PDB file of C-alpha atoms in Angstrom:
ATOM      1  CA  UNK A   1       0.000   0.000   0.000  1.00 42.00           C
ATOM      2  CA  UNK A   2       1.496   3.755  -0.833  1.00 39.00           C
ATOM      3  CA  UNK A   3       1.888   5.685   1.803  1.00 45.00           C
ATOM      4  CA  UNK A   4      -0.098   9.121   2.051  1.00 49.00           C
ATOM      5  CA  UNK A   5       3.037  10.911   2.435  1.00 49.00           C
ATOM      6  CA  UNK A   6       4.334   9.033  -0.940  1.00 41.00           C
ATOM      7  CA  UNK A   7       1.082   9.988  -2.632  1.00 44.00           C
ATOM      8  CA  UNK A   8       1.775  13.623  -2.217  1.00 49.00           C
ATOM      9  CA  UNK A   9       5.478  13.823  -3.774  1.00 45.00           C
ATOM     10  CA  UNK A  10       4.088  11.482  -6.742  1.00 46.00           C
ATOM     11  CA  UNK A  11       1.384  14.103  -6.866  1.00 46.00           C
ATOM     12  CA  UNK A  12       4.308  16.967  -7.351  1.00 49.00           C
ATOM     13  CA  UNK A  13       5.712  15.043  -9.624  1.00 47.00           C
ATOM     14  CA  UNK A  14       2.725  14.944 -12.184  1.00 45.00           C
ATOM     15  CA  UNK A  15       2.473  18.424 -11.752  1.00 45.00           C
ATOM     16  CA  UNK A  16       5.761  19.378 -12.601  1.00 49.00           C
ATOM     17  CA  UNK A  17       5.144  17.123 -16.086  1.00 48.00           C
ATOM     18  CA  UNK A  18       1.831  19.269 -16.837  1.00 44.00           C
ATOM     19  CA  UNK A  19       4.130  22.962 -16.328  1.00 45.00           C
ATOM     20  CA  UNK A  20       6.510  21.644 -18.973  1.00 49.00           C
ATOM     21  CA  UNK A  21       3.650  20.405 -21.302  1.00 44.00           C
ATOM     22  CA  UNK A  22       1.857  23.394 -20.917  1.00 40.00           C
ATOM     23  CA  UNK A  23       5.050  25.614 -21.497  1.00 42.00           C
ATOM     24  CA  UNK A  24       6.192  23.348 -24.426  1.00 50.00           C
ATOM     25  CA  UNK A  25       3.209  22.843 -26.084  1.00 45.00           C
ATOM     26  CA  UNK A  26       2.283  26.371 -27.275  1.00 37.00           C
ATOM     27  CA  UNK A  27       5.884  26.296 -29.024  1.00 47.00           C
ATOM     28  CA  UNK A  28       3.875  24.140 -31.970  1.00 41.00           C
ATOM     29  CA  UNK A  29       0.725  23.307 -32.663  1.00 39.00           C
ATOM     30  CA  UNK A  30      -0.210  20.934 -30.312  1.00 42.00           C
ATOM     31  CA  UNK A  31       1.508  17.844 -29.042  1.00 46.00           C
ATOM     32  CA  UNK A  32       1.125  14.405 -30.369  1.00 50.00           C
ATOM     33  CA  UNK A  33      -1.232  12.354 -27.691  1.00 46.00           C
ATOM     34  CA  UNK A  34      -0.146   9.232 -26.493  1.00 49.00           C
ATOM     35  CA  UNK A  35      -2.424   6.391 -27.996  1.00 42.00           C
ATOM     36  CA  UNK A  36      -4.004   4.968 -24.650  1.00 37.00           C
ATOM     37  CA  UNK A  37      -4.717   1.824 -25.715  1.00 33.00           C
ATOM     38  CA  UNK A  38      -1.983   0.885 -25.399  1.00 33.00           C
ATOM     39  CA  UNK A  39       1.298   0.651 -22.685  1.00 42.00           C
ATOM     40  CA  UNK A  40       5.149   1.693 -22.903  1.00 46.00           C
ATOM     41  CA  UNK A  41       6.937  -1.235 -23.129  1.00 48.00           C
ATOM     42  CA  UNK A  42       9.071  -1.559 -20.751  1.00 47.00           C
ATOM     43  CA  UNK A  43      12.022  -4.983 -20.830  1.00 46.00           C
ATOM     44  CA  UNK A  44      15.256  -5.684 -19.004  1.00 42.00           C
ATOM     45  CA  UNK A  45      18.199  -5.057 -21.521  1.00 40.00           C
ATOM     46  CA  UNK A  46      21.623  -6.129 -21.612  1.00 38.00           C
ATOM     47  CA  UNK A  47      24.735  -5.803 -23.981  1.00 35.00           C
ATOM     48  CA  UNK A  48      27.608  -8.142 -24.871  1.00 37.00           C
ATOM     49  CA  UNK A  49      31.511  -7.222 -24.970  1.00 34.00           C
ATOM     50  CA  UNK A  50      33.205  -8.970 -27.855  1.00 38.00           C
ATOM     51  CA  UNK A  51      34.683 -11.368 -25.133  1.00 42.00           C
ATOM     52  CA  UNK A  52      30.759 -12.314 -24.903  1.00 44.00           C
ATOM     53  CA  UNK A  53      29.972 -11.318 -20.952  1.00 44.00           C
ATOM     54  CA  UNK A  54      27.743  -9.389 -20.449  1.00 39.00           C
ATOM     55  CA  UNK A  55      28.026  -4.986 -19.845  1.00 42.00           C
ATOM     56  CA  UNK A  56      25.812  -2.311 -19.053  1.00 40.00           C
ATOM     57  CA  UNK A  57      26.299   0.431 -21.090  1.00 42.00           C
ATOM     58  CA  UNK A  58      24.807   4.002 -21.497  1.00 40.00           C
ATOM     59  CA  UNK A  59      22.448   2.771 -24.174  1.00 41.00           C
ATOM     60  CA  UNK A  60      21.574   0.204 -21.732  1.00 48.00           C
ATOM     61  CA  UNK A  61      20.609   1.194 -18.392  1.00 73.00           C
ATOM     62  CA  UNK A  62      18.829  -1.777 -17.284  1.00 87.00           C
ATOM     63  CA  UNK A  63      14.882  -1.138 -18.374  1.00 93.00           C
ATOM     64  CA  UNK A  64      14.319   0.343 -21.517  1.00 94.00           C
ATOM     65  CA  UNK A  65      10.573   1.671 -22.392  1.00 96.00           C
ATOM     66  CA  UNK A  66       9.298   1.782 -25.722  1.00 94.00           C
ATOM     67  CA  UNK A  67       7.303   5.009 -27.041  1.00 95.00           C
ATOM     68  CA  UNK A  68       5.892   5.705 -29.778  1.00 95.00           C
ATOM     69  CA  UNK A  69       8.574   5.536 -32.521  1.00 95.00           C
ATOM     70  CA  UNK A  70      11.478   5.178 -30.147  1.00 96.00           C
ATOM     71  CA  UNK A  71      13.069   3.886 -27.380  1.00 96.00           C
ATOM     72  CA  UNK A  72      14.653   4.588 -24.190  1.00 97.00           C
ATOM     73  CA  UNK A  73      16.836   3.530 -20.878  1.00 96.00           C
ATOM     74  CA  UNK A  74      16.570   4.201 -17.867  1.00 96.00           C
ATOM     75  CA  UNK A  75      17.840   2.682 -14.473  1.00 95.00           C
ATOM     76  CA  UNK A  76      15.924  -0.160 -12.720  1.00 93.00           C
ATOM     77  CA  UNK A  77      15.337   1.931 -10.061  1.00 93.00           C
ATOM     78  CA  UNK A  78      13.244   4.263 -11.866  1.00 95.00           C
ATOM     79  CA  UNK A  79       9.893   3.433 -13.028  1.00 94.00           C
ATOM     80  CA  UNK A  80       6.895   4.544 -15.616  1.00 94.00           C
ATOM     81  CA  UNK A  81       4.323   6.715 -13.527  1.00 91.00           C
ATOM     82  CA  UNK A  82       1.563   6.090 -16.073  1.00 88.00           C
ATOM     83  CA  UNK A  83       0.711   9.195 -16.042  1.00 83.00           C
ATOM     84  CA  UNK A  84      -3.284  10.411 -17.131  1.00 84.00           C
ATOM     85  CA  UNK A  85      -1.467  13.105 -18.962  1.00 86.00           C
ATOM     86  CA  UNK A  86      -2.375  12.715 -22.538  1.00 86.00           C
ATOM     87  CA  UNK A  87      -0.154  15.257 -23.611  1.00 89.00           C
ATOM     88  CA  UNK A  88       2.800  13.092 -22.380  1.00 93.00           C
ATOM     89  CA  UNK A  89       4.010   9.795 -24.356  1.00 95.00           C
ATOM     90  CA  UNK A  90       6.080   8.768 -21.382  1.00 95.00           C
ATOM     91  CA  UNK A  91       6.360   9.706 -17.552  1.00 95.00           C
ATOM     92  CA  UNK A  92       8.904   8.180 -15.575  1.00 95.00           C
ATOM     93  CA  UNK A  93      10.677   8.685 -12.472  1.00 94.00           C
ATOM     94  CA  UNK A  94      13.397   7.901  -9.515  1.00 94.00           C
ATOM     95  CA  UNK A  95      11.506   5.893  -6.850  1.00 92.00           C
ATOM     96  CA  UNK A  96      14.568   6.730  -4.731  1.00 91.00           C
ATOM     97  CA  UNK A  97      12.826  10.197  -3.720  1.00 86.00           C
ATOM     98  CA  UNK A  98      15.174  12.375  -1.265  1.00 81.00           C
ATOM     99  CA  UNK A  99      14.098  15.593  -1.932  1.00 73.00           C
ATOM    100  CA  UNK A 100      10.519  17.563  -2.096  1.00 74.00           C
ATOM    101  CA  UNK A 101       9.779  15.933  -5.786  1.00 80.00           C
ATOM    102  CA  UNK A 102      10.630  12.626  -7.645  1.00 90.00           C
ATOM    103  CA  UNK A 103      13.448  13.540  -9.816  1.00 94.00           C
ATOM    104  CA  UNK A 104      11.325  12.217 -13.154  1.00 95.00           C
ATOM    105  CA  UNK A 105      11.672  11.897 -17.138  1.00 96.00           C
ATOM    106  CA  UNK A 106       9.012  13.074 -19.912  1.00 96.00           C
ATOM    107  CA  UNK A 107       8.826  12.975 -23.691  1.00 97.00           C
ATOM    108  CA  UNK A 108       6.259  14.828 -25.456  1.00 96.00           C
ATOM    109  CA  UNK A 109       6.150  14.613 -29.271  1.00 96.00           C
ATOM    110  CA  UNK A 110       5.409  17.724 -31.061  1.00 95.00           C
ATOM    111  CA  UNK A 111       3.624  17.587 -34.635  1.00 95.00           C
ATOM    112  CA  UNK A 112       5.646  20.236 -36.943  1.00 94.00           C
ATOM    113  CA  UNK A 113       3.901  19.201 -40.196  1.00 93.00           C
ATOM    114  CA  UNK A 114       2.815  22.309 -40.450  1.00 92.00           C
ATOM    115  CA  UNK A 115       6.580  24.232 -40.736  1.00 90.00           C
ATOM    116  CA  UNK A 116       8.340  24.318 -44.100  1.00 87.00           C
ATOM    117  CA  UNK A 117      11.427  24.105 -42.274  1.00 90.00           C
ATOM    118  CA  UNK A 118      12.228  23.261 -39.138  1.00 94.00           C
ATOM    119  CA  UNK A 119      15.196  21.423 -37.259  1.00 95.00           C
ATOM    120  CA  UNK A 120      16.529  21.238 -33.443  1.00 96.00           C
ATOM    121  CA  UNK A 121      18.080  24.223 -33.662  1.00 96.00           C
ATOM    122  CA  UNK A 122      14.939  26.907 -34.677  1.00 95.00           C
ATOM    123  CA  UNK A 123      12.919  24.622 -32.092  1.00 96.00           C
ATOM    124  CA  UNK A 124      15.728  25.339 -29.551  1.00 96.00           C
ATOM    125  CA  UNK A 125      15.141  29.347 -30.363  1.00 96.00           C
ATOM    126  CA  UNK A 126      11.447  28.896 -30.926  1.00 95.00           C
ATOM    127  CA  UNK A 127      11.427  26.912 -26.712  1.00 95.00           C
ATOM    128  CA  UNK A 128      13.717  29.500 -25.300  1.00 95.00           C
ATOM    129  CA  UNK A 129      11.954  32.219 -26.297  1.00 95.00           C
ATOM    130  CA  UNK A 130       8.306  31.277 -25.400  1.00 94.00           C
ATOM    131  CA  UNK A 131       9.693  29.897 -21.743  1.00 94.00           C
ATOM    132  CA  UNK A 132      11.181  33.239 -21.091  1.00 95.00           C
ATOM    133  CA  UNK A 133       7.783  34.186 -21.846  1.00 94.00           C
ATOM    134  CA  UNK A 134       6.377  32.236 -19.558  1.00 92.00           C
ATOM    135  CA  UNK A 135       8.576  32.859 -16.562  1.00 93.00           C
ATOM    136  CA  UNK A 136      11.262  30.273 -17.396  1.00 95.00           C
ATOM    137  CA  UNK A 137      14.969  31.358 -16.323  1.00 96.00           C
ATOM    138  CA  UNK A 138      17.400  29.901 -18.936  1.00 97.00           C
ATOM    139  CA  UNK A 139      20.611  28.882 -17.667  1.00 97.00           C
ATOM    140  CA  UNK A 140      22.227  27.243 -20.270  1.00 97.00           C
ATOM    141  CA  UNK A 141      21.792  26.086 -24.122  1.00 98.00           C
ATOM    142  CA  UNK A 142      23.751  23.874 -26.272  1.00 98.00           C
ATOM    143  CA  UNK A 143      23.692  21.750 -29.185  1.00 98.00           C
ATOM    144  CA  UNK A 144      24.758  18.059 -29.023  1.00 97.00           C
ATOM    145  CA  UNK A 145      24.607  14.921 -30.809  1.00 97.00           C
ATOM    146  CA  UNK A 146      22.756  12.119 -29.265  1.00 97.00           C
ATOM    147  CA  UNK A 147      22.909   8.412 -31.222  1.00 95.00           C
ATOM    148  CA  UNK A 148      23.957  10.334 -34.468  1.00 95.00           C
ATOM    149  CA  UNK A 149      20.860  12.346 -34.200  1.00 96.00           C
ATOM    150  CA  UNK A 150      21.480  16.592 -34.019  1.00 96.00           C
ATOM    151  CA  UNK A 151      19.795  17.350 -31.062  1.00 98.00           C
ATOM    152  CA  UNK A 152      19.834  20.754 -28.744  1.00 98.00           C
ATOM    153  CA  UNK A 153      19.189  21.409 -25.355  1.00 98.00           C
ATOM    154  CA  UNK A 154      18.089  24.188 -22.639  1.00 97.00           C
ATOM    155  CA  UNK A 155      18.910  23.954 -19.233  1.00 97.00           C
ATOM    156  CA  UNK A 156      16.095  26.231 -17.423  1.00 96.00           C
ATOM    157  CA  UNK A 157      14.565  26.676 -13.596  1.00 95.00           C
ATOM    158  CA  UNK A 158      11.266  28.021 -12.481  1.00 93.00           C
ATOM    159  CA  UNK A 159       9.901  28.720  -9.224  1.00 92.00           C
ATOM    160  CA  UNK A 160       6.003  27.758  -8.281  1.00 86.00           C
ATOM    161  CA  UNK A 161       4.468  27.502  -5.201  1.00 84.00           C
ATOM    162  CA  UNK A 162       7.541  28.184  -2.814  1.00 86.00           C
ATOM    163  CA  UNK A 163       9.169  25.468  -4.989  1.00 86.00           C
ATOM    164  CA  UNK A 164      12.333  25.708  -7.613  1.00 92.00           C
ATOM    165  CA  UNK A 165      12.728  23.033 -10.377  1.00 93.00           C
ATOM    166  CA  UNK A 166      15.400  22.858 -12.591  1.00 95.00           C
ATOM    167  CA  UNK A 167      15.383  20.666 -15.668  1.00 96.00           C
ATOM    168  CA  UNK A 168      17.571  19.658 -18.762  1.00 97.00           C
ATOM    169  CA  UNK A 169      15.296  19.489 -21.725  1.00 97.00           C
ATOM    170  CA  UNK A 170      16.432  18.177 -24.974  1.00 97.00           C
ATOM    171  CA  UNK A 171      14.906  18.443 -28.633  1.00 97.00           C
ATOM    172  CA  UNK A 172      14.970  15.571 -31.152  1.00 98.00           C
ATOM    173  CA  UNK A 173      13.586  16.572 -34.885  1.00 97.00           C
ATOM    174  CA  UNK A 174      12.467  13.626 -36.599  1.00 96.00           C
ATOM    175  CA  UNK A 175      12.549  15.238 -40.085  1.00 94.00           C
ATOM    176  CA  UNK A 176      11.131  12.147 -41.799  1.00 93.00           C
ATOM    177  CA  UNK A 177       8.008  12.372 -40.109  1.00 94.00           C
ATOM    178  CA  UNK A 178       8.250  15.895 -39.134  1.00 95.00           C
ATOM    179  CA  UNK A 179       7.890  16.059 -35.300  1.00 95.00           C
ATOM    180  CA  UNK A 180       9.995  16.994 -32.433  1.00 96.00           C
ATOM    181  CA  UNK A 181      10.382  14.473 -29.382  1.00 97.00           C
ATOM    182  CA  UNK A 182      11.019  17.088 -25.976  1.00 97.00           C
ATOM    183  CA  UNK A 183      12.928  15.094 -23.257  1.00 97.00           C
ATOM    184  CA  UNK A 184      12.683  16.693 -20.129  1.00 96.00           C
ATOM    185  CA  UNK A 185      14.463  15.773 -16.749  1.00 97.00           C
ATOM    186  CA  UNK A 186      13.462  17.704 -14.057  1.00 95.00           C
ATOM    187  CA  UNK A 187      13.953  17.588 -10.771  1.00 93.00           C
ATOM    188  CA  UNK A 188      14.345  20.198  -7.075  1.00 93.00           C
ATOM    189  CA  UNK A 189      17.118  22.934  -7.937  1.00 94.00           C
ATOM    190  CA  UNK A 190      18.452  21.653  -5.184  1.00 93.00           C
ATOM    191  CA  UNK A 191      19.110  18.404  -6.288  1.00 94.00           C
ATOM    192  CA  UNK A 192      19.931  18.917 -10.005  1.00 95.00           C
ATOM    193  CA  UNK A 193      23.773  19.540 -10.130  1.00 97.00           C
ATOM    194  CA  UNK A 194      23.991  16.343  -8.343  1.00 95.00           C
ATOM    195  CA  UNK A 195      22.023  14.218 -10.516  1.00 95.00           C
ATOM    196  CA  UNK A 196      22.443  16.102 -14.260  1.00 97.00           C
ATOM    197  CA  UNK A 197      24.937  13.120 -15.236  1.00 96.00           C
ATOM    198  CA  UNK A 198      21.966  10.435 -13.947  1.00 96.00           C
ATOM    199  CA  UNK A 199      19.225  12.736 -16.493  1.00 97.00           C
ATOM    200  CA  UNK A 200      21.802  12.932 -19.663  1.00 97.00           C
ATOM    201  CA  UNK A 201      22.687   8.982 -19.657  1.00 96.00           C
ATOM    202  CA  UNK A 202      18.878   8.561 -19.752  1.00 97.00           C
ATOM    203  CA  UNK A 203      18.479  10.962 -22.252  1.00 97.00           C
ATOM    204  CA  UNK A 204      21.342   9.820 -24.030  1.00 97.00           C
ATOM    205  CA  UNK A 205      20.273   6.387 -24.631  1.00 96.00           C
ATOM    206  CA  UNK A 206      17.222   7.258 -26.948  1.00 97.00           C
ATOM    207  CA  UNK A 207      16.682   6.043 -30.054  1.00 96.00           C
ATOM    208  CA  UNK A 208      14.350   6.250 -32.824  1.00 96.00           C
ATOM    209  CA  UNK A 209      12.762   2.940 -33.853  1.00 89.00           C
ATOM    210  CA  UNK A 210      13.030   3.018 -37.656  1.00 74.00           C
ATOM    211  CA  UNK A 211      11.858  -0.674 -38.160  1.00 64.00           C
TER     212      UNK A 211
END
């Protein structure tokens, strides 16, 4: 049984998903919603050294969840929060909570069809610019490659209800089928310096499934 006490940080947690949706999703036209028929799936993973024993590697965290037209890893200590959220395609987060909220992962997937041109980089502009808007500090932004995919990244904090959260949130353009995947760790500004490395080895392990 969950404990009242555990309740209430899981309940923080889904509301700091819905402030980044909400932010996000005036960027584009509306975010893609997650098909609730059916469920991430989520399987233990494992890679093998040319020696043949067996390694964990960054791609390979120890669960990996599959979305909708990708996949990603995570650490078996973190978990899907199956989240009501339609806007979100995938909520998870640290079940090792030692701070006010779950440190916790989201991906929303952002239909650009609409855009002549578009790429990580005028999404990154198009983001920054509409969370400054919003109250968003920006900290940091950067471009990066993530599984030979361009990708860019903001690094932003925003204060609500006596609390600060600080995230890392990361843009994917799928120019094939012309939609952006937003990854966004997030966690208590006190607690992100320390755990920035745990958020970018999840982050950096996605992949788009192209089978």
């Amino acid at each position: 049984m969950i404990s009242n006490g555990f309740k209430k940080i899981l309940k923080k947690t889904m509301v700091l998903g819905t402030i980044m949706t909400v932010s996000v999703s005036m960027v584009a036209c509306g975010g893609k919603k997650k098909n609730k028929g059916t469920e991430n799936e989520t399987v233990a993973v494992s890679t093998e050294t040319s020696s043949g024993e067996s390694e964990n590697t960054v791609a390979s965290l120890g669960i990996t969840y599959k979305g909708d037209g990708y996949t990603i890893s995570a650490p078996t200590n973190w978990a899907d929060a199956k989240t009501s959220n339609e806007s979100l395609d995938l909520m998870i987060y640290d079940t090792d909570i030692t701070g006010d909220f779950a440190r916790n992962l989201n991906i929303i997937i952002e239909d650009l069809s609409s855009y002549s041109a578009m790429n990580s980089e005028k999404y990154l502009e198009a983001a920054n610019t509409k969370l400054i808007q919003t109250g968003y500090v920006i900290d940091e932004t950067g471009s990066i490659q993530i599984n030979g995919e361009d990708a860019t990244y903001l690094v932003y904090n925003y204060t609500t209800n006596g609390y600060t959260i600080k995230g890392l949130q990361t843009y994917i353009y799928d120019a094939d089928n012309k939609q952006v995947y937003v990854i966004t760790f997030a966690c208590s500004n006190d607690e992100f310096d320390e755990h920035r490395s745990e958020g970018e080895e999840i982050i950096s392990s996605f992949l788009f499934d192209k089978e």
